[in-house]
């Protein structure tokens, strides 16, 4: 154990970790205060000073893009108020944690300190909850980890926020990193792998919460009516993440989507093709059914998860609708959201 004194901020937003059983609805809902959450931790955390902020009591299924902006705003406020913070922990529901954590990744860049999202599969009020352990792990990473990026700490693993998916409903092991593997693990030491962004307190954070939330995520399935794309554009959406099959393939024969993509792009709606597969990437050059999407102007999400691609598109469109600039920004890996790819610029 280290003897260093560290100062972190814990921002509570709700989720299962803060949930209680409501006798009336016979279901779980957030309700534990941040103090009640901290009461569940073993005493004697003497070396970590915790500054508490209670932001929402939200089941994360109810989180909206404006909640992402509020979380980023809270990080900005506390980091301006307390200059010697070592890191931030955000307790959050697991259902949409990757969306919020990805959004914060784009909105708060060059923070230079860990911003750690965590939660639980079982409410902290239950004796066998994973909540206390996950909070302790998250605090440990926030306080002492040599990490300068937004991550999800869960079940002893440290995942890059933008490369993570919720993959299990019941198991303590709720999250997995899509390639590459987790950026670290918690054992006797905090083990962090190469390739991560390291802690750097000399950086000047950049907060930029601009978003265009008129973005849509559409999963292709056999039989998807091609008119769906036009309906989405009619509803006023400015961008669509189209989850294609395998390497980003789309129907081009019966129920072909090519015409709909072309029309959407002509009407100023950006179309980005991601993959329905958890591992691997959209590569529209492999099959004719991928090239067809590329030929009518769709962009590739490379190996971005659909969740990260959606949030990134909202963030990019919050800055520009200029086609060349959108294309350029979607192919820059700002916060490690895209793994290595020859066409991709890594910041
Ligand atoms: N429905 C809960 C939430 O996302 C699930 C959880 O936290 O595990 O808020």
GROMACS .gro file of C-alpha atoms and ligand atoms in nm:
model
  356
    1UNK     CA    1   0.000   0.000   0.000
    2UNK     CA    2   0.117   0.348  -0.080
    3UNK     CA    3   0.130   0.616   0.190
    4UNK     CA    4   0.079   0.903  -0.050
    5UNK     CA    5  -0.204   1.141   0.031
    6UNK     CA    6  -0.430   1.194  -0.264
    7UNK     CA    7  -0.736   1.402  -0.332
    8UNK     CA    8  -1.015   1.284  -0.559
    9UNK     CA    9  -1.367   1.395  -0.643
   10UNK     CA   10  -1.651   1.143  -0.644
   11UNK     CA   11  -1.942   1.245  -0.866
   12UNK     CA   12  -2.254   1.032  -0.814
   13UNK     CA   13  -2.511   1.005  -1.093
   14UNK     CA   14  -2.727   0.705  -0.993
   15UNK     CA   15  -2.740   0.357  -1.146
   16UNK     CA   16  -2.772   0.018  -0.980
   17UNK     CA   17  -2.483   0.100  -0.749
   18UNK     CA   18  -2.701   0.367  -0.584
   19UNK     CA   19  -3.026   0.177  -0.616
   20UNK     CA   20  -3.274   0.065  -0.355
   21UNK     CA   21  -3.569  -0.172  -0.384
   22UNK     CA   22  -3.892   0.024  -0.410
   23UNK     CA   23  -4.170  -0.168  -0.229
   24UNK     CA   24  -4.440   0.003  -0.432
   25UNK     CA   25  -4.308  -0.063  -0.782
   26UNK     CA   26  -4.134  -0.385  -0.670
   27UNK     CA   27  -3.829  -0.280  -0.871
   28UNK     CA   28  -3.493  -0.113  -0.829
   29UNK     CA   29  -3.451   0.261  -0.855
   30UNK     CA   30  -3.164   0.495  -0.763
   31UNK     CA   31  -3.198   0.632  -0.411
   32UNK     CA   32  -2.878   0.598  -0.208
   33UNK     CA   33  -2.706   0.927  -0.128
   34UNK     CA   34  -2.337   0.963  -0.197
   35UNK     CA   35  -2.274   0.949   0.180
   36UNK     CA   36  -2.469   0.624   0.205
   37UNK     CA   37  -2.260   0.488  -0.083
   38UNK     CA   38  -1.936   0.582   0.090
   39UNK     CA   39  -2.063   0.431   0.418
   40UNK     CA   40  -2.052   0.090   0.246
   41UNK     CA   41  -1.675   0.116   0.201
   42UNK     CA   42  -1.431  -0.023   0.455
   43UNK     CA   43  -1.314   0.241   0.699
   44UNK     CA   44  -0.956   0.367   0.703
   45UNK     CA   45  -0.928   0.521   0.357
   46UNK     CA   46  -0.714   0.781   0.532
   47UNK     CA   47  -0.479   0.835   0.240
   48UNK     CA   48  -0.748   0.940  -0.004
   49UNK     CA   49  -0.944   1.257   0.061
   50UNK     CA   50  -1.280   1.238  -0.115
   51UNK     CA   51  -1.467   1.549  -0.230
   52UNK     CA   52  -1.829   1.455  -0.292
   53UNK     CA   53  -2.069   1.579  -0.557
   54UNK     CA   54  -2.420   1.445  -0.608
   55UNK     CA   55  -2.521   1.521  -0.964
   56UNK     CA   56  -2.826   1.304  -1.041
   57UNK     CA   57  -3.022   1.008  -0.910
   58UNK     CA   58  -3.074   0.861  -1.253
   59UNK     CA   59  -3.122   0.514  -1.387
   60UNK     CA   60  -2.879   0.544  -1.676
   61UNK     CA   61  -3.146   0.417  -1.915
   62UNK     CA   62  -3.285   0.768  -1.868
   63UNK     CA   63  -2.957   0.944  -1.949
   64UNK     CA   64  -2.979   1.188  -2.239
   65UNK     CA   65  -2.704   1.374  -2.428
   66UNK     CA   66  -2.760   1.680  -2.205
   67UNK     CA   67  -2.666   1.465  -1.905
   68UNK     CA   68  -2.328   1.397  -2.071
   69UNK     CA   69  -2.279   1.772  -2.098
   70UNK     CA   70  -2.374   1.817  -1.732
   71UNK     CA   71  -2.121   1.553  -1.623
   72UNK     CA   72  -1.848   1.722  -1.829
   73UNK     CA   73  -1.953   2.056  -1.680
   74UNK     CA   74  -1.925   1.915  -1.328
   75UNK     CA   75  -1.573   1.789  -1.404
   76UNK     CA   76  -1.477   2.136  -1.531
   77UNK     CA   77  -1.624   2.308  -1.224
   78UNK     CA   78  -1.460   2.085  -0.966
   79UNK     CA   79  -1.124   2.090  -1.143
   80UNK     CA   80  -1.134   2.471  -1.145
   81UNK     CA   81  -1.237   2.487  -0.778
   82UNK     CA   82  -0.979   2.234  -0.658
   83UNK     CA   83  -0.653   2.265  -0.847
   84UNK     CA   84  -0.470   1.983  -0.669
   85UNK     CA   85  -0.715   1.704  -0.753
   86UNK     CA   86  -0.548   1.375  -0.845
   87UNK     CA   87  -0.842   1.227  -1.028
   88UNK     CA   88  -1.217   1.193  -1.062
   89UNK     CA   89  -1.452   0.900  -1.001
   90UNK     CA   90  -1.800   0.900  -1.153
   91UNK     CA   91  -2.050   0.643  -1.030
   92UNK     CA   92  -2.298   0.567  -1.309
   93UNK     CA   93  -2.545   0.305  -1.422
   94UNK     CA   94  -2.393   0.033  -1.635
   95UNK     CA   95  -2.662   0.040  -1.905
   96UNK     CA   96  -2.539   0.354  -2.079
   97UNK     CA   97  -2.205   0.400  -1.905
   98UNK     CA   98  -2.010   0.358  -2.228
   99UNK     CA   99  -2.210   0.636  -2.396
  100UNK     CA  100  -2.155   0.881  -2.109
  101UNK     CA  101  -1.791   0.785  -2.062
  102UNK     CA  102  -1.728   0.812  -2.438
  103UNK     CA  103  -1.897   1.153  -2.446
  104UNK     CA  104  -1.681   1.275  -2.157
  105UNK     CA  105  -1.373   1.141  -2.342
  106UNK     CA  106  -1.445   1.373  -2.636
  107UNK     CA  107  -1.568   1.666  -2.427
  108UNK     CA  108  -1.281   1.671  -2.177
  109UNK     CA  109  -0.949   1.624  -2.355
  110UNK     CA  110  -0.597   1.664  -2.215
  111UNK     CA  111  -0.725   1.636  -1.859
  112UNK     CA  112  -0.394   1.471  -1.768
  113UNK     CA  113  -0.549   1.282  -1.475
  114UNK     CA  114  -0.770   0.975  -1.453
  115UNK     CA  115  -1.142   1.023  -1.503
  116UNK     CA  116  -1.282   0.690  -1.386
  117UNK     CA  117  -1.636   0.569  -1.443
  118UNK     CA  118  -1.763   0.283  -1.232
  119UNK     CA  119  -2.086   0.123  -1.115
  120UNK     CA  120  -2.220  -0.211  -1.003
  121UNK     CA  121  -2.433  -0.503  -1.108
  122UNK     CA  122  -2.582  -0.536  -0.758
  123UNK     CA  123  -2.690  -0.239  -0.543
  124UNK     CA  124  -2.432  -0.127  -0.288
  125UNK     CA  125  -2.690  -0.185  -0.013
  126UNK     CA  126  -2.680  -0.562  -0.076
  127UNK     CA  127  -2.407  -0.748   0.120
  128UNK     CA  128  -2.261  -0.924  -0.187
  129UNK     CA  129  -2.269  -0.613  -0.403
  130UNK     CA  130  -1.977  -0.549  -0.635
  131UNK     CA  131  -2.030  -0.175  -0.576
  132UNK     CA  132  -1.796  -0.118  -0.280
  133UNK     CA  133  -1.512  -0.306  -0.447
  134UNK     CA  134  -1.562  -0.124  -0.777
  135UNK     CA  135  -1.568   0.217  -0.605
  136UNK     CA  136  -1.254   0.130  -0.409
  137UNK     CA  137  -1.079   0.017  -0.727
  138UNK     CA  138  -1.194   0.329  -0.910
  139UNK     CA  139  -1.070   0.552  -0.627
  140UNK     CA  140  -0.739   0.374  -0.626
  141UNK     CA  141  -0.693   0.434  -1.000
  142UNK     CA  142  -0.812   0.797  -0.973
  143UNK     CA  143  -0.580   0.865  -0.680
  144UNK     CA  144  -0.266   0.675  -0.776
  145UNK     CA  145  -0.294   0.540  -1.133
  146UNK     CA  146  -0.043   0.668  -1.387
  147UNK     CA  147  -0.325   0.737  -1.629
  148UNK     CA  148  -0.441   1.050  -1.809
  149UNK     CA  149  -0.757   0.939  -1.984
  150UNK     CA  150  -1.122   0.848  -1.933
  151UNK     CA  151  -1.166   0.486  -1.833
  152UNK     CA  152  -1.416   0.238  -1.694
  153UNK     CA  153  -1.300   0.045  -1.389
  154UNK     CA  154  -1.508  -0.265  -1.329
  155UNK     CA  155  -1.447  -0.610  -1.186
  156UNK     CA  156  -1.074  -0.553  -1.148
  157UNK     CA  157  -1.018  -0.430  -1.504
  158UNK     CA  158  -0.939  -0.087  -1.644
  159UNK     CA  159  -1.094  -0.023  -1.985
  160UNK     CA  160  -1.052   0.272  -2.221
  161UNK     CA  161  -1.398   0.433  -2.223
  162UNK     CA  162  -1.433   0.458  -2.600
  163UNK     CA  163  -1.325   0.097  -2.662
  164UNK     CA  164  -1.565  -0.064  -2.415
  165UNK     CA  165  -1.900  -0.240  -2.447
  166UNK     CA  166  -2.141  -0.366  -2.185
  167UNK     CA  167  -2.144  -0.734  -2.272
  168UNK     CA  168  -2.301  -0.910  -1.973
  169UNK     CA  169  -2.629  -0.842  -1.798
  170UNK     CA  170  -2.582  -1.052  -1.485
  171UNK     CA  171  -2.216  -1.136  -1.430
  172UNK     CA  172  -1.989  -0.911  -1.222
  173UNK     CA  173  -1.783  -0.894  -1.541
  174UNK     CA  174  -2.020  -0.653  -1.715
  175UNK     CA  175  -1.773  -0.484  -1.951
  176UNK     CA  176  -1.518  -0.593  -2.207
  177UNK     CA  177  -1.266  -0.396  -2.405
  178UNK     CA  178  -1.296  -0.448  -2.777
  179UNK     CA  179  -0.947  -0.489  -2.930
  180UNK     CA  180  -0.704  -0.397  -2.786
  181UNK     CA  181  -0.748  -0.560  -2.447
  182UNK     CA  182  -0.801  -0.362  -2.123
  183UNK     CA  183  -0.552  -0.083  -2.058
  184UNK     CA  184  -0.484  -0.223  -1.714
  185UNK     CA  185  -0.583  -0.447  -1.428
  186UNK     CA  186  -0.605  -0.409  -1.055
  187UNK     CA  187  -0.406  -0.661  -0.861
  188UNK     CA  188  -0.165  -0.609  -0.571
  189UNK     CA  189  -0.043  -0.317  -0.783
  190UNK     CA  190  -0.225  -0.110  -1.039
  191UNK     CA  191  -0.091  -0.268  -1.358
  192UNK     CA  192  -0.119  -0.034  -1.656
  193UNK     CA  193  -0.015  -0.134  -2.006
  194UNK     CA  194   0.176   0.060  -2.271
  195UNK     CA  195  -0.036   0.249  -2.522
  196UNK     CA  196  -0.238   0.430  -2.259
  197UNK     CA  197  -0.226   0.805  -2.200
  198UNK     CA  198  -0.017   0.868  -1.892
  199UNK     CA  199  -0.082   1.109  -1.609
  200UNK     CA  200   0.047   1.461  -1.685
  201UNK     CA  201  -0.054   1.736  -1.445
  202UNK     CA  202   0.112   2.002  -1.662
  203UNK     CA  203  -0.150   1.969  -1.937
  204UNK     CA  204  -0.414   2.236  -1.980
  205UNK     CA  205  -0.752   2.060  -2.009
  206UNK     CA  206  -0.976   2.139  -2.304
  207UNK     CA  207  -1.347   2.136  -2.227
  208UNK     CA  208  -1.574   2.137  -2.528
  209UNK     CA  209  -1.927   2.011  -2.475
  210UNK     CA  210  -2.075   2.119  -2.808
  211UNK     CA  211  -2.301   1.847  -2.949
  212UNK     CA  212  -2.551   1.797  -3.225
  213UNK     CA  213  -2.777   1.532  -3.079
  214UNK     CA  214  -2.969   1.475  -3.405
  215UNK     CA  215  -2.776   1.154  -3.467
  216UNK     CA  216  -2.929   0.810  -3.520
  217UNK     CA  217  -2.802   0.456  -3.473
  218UNK     CA  218  -2.957   0.204  -3.710
  219UNK     CA  219  -2.883  -0.166  -3.702
  220UNK     CA  220  -2.923  -0.331  -4.041
  221UNK     CA  221  -3.112  -0.660  -4.046
  222UNK     CA  222  -3.225  -0.885  -4.330
  223UNK     CA  223  -3.546  -0.730  -4.460
  224UNK     CA  224  -3.485  -0.374  -4.333
  225UNK     CA  225  -3.710  -0.151  -4.546
  226UNK     CA  226  -3.481   0.088  -4.736
  227UNK     CA  227  -3.730   0.374  -4.689
  228UNK     CA  228  -3.623   0.379  -4.323
  229UNK     CA  229  -3.325   0.598  -4.411
  230UNK     CA  230  -3.545   0.860  -4.578
  231UNK     CA  231  -3.779   0.858  -4.275
  232UNK     CA  232  -3.484   0.924  -4.045
  233UNK     CA  233  -3.372   1.217  -4.260
  234UNK     CA  234  -3.732   1.347  -4.267
  235UNK     CA  235  -3.733   1.342  -3.886
  236UNK     CA  236  -3.450   1.596  -3.898
  237UNK     CA  237  -3.148   1.382  -3.822
  238UNK     CA  238  -2.809   1.508  -3.940
  239UNK     CA  239  -2.610   1.188  -3.909
  240UNK     CA  240  -2.666   0.812  -3.906
  241UNK     CA  241  -2.442   0.538  -3.777
  242UNK     CA  242  -2.541   0.243  -3.990
  243UNK     CA  243  -2.444  -0.082  -3.821
  244UNK     CA  244  -2.356  -0.303  -4.114
  245UNK     CA  245  -2.296  -0.676  -4.125
  246UNK     CA  246  -1.942  -0.808  -4.068
  247UNK     CA  247  -1.690  -0.574  -4.223
  248UNK     CA  248  -1.955  -0.309  -4.283
  249UNK     CA  249  -2.162  -0.475  -4.551
  250UNK     CA  250  -2.511  -0.363  -4.656
  251UNK     CA  251  -2.787  -0.512  -4.872
  252UNK     CA  252  -2.740  -0.405  -5.235
  253UNK     CA  253  -2.986  -0.633  -5.410
  254UNK     CA  254  -3.336  -0.687  -5.270
  255UNK     CA  255  -3.415  -0.403  -5.025
  256UNK     CA  256  -3.091  -0.232  -5.133
  257UNK     CA  257  -2.983   0.051  -4.905
  258UNK     CA  258  -2.753   0.225  -5.153
  259UNK     CA  259  -3.021   0.457  -5.294
  260UNK     CA  260  -3.130   0.557  -4.944
  261UNK     CA  261  -2.772   0.631  -4.840
  262UNK     CA  262  -2.712   0.842  -5.151
  263UNK     CA  263  -3.033   1.036  -5.094
  264UNK     CA  264  -2.957   1.091  -4.725
  265UNK     CA  265  -2.612   1.227  -4.808
  266UNK     CA  266  -2.757   1.451  -5.081
  267UNK     CA  267  -2.989   1.596  -4.818
  268UNK     CA  268  -2.695   1.678  -4.590
  269UNK     CA  269  -2.720   1.377  -4.359
  270UNK     CA  270  -2.387   1.203  -4.290
  271UNK     CA  271  -2.381   0.822  -4.305
  272UNK     CA  272  -2.108   0.630  -4.123
  273UNK     CA  273  -2.094   0.251  -4.145
  274UNK     CA  274  -1.985   0.055  -3.839
  275UNK     CA  275  -1.982  -0.319  -3.778
  276UNK     CA  276  -2.231  -0.526  -3.584
  277UNK     CA  277  -1.941  -0.743  -3.473
  278UNK     CA  278  -1.778  -0.668  -3.139
  279UNK     CA  279  -1.428  -0.744  -3.263
  280UNK     CA  280  -1.267  -0.635  -3.590
  281UNK     CA  281  -1.345  -0.333  -3.800
  282UNK     CA  282  -1.564  -0.192  -4.074
  283UNK     CA  283  -1.358  -0.217  -4.392
  284UNK     CA  284  -1.578  -0.116  -4.679
  285UNK     CA  285  -1.323  -0.218  -4.940
  286UNK     CA  286  -1.341  -0.595  -4.889
  287UNK     CA  287  -1.673  -0.695  -5.048
  288UNK     CA  288  -1.882  -0.550  -5.329
  289UNK     CA  289  -2.158  -0.509  -5.069
  290UNK     CA  290  -1.924  -0.286  -4.867
  291UNK     CA  291  -1.780  -0.095  -5.161
  292UNK     CA  292  -2.132  -0.010  -5.269
  293UNK     CA  293  -2.179   0.188  -4.947
  294UNK     CA  294  -1.845   0.361  -4.994
  295UNK     CA  295  -1.921   0.441  -5.359
  296UNK     CA  296  -2.235   0.632  -5.265
  297UNK     CA  297  -2.048   0.837  -5.005
  298UNK     CA  298  -2.077   0.649  -4.674
  299UNK     CA  299  -1.778   0.683  -4.440
  300UNK     CA  300  -1.620   0.404  -4.239
  301UNK     CA  301  -1.629   0.390  -3.861
  302UNK     CA  302  -1.315   0.172  -3.876
  303UNK     CA  303  -1.315  -0.029  -3.553
  304UNK     CA  304  -1.504   0.222  -3.343
  305UNK     CA  305  -1.781   0.065  -3.143
  306UNK     CA  306  -2.121   0.183  -3.261
  307UNK     CA  307  -2.166   0.352  -2.921
  308UNK     CA  308  -1.841   0.550  -2.953
  309UNK     CA  309  -1.911   0.626  -3.320
  310UNK     CA  310  -2.257   0.765  -3.235
  311UNK     CA  311  -2.126   0.988  -2.957
  312UNK     CA  312  -1.832   1.101  -3.168
  313UNK     CA  313  -2.058   1.187  -3.460
  314UNK     CA  314  -2.276   1.398  -3.226
  315UNK     CA  315  -1.962   1.573  -3.097
  316UNK     CA  316  -1.817   1.625  -3.447
  317UNK     CA  317  -2.147   1.760  -3.583
  318UNK     CA  318  -2.159   1.992  -3.283
  319UNK     CA  319  -1.850   2.155  -3.436
  320UNK     CA  320  -1.909   2.141  -3.810
  321UNK     CA  321  -2.142   2.020  -4.083
  322UNK     CA  322  -1.886   2.091  -4.354
  323UNK     CA  323  -1.850   1.755  -4.538
  324UNK     CA  324  -1.471   1.752  -4.578
  325UNK     CA  325  -1.418   1.857  -4.217
  326UNK     CA  326  -1.667   1.596  -4.088
  327UNK     CA  327  -1.485   1.331  -4.291
  328UNK     CA  328  -1.151   1.447  -4.156
  329UNK     CA  329  -1.268   1.460  -3.794
  330UNK     CA  330  -1.434   1.117  -3.812
  331UNK     CA  331  -1.103   0.969  -3.925
  332UNK     CA  332  -0.893   1.128  -3.651
  333UNK     CA  333  -0.856   0.913  -3.340
  334UNK     CA  334  -0.887   1.184  -3.074
  335UNK     CA  335  -0.892   0.973  -2.760
  336UNK     CA  336  -0.794   0.627  -2.878
  337UNK     CA  337  -1.145   0.550  -3.004
  338UNK     CA  338  -0.998   0.397  -3.322
  339UNK     CA  339  -0.719   0.140  -3.295
  340UNK     CA  340  -0.437   0.151  -3.542
  341UNK     CA  341  -0.545   0.198  -3.904
  342UNK     CA  342  -0.325   0.329  -4.189
  343UNK     CA  343  -0.582   0.594  -4.288
  344UNK     CA  344  -0.633   0.719  -3.934
  345UNK     CA  345  -0.454   1.011  -3.772
  346UNK     CA  346  -0.388   0.942  -3.404
  347UNK     CA  347  -0.384   1.239  -3.170
  348LIG     N1  348  -3.045   0.012  -1.511
  348LIG     C1  349  -2.922   0.035  -1.437
  348LIG     C2  350  -2.859   0.164  -1.489
  348LIG     O1  351  -2.799   0.163  -1.590
  348LIG     C3  352  -2.830  -0.081  -1.455
  348LIG     C4  353  -2.698  -0.073  -1.381
  348LIG     O2  354  -2.657   0.029  -1.329
  348LIG     O3  355  -2.628  -0.178  -1.377
  348LIG     O4  356  -2.873   0.267  -1.427
   0.00000   0.00000   0.00000
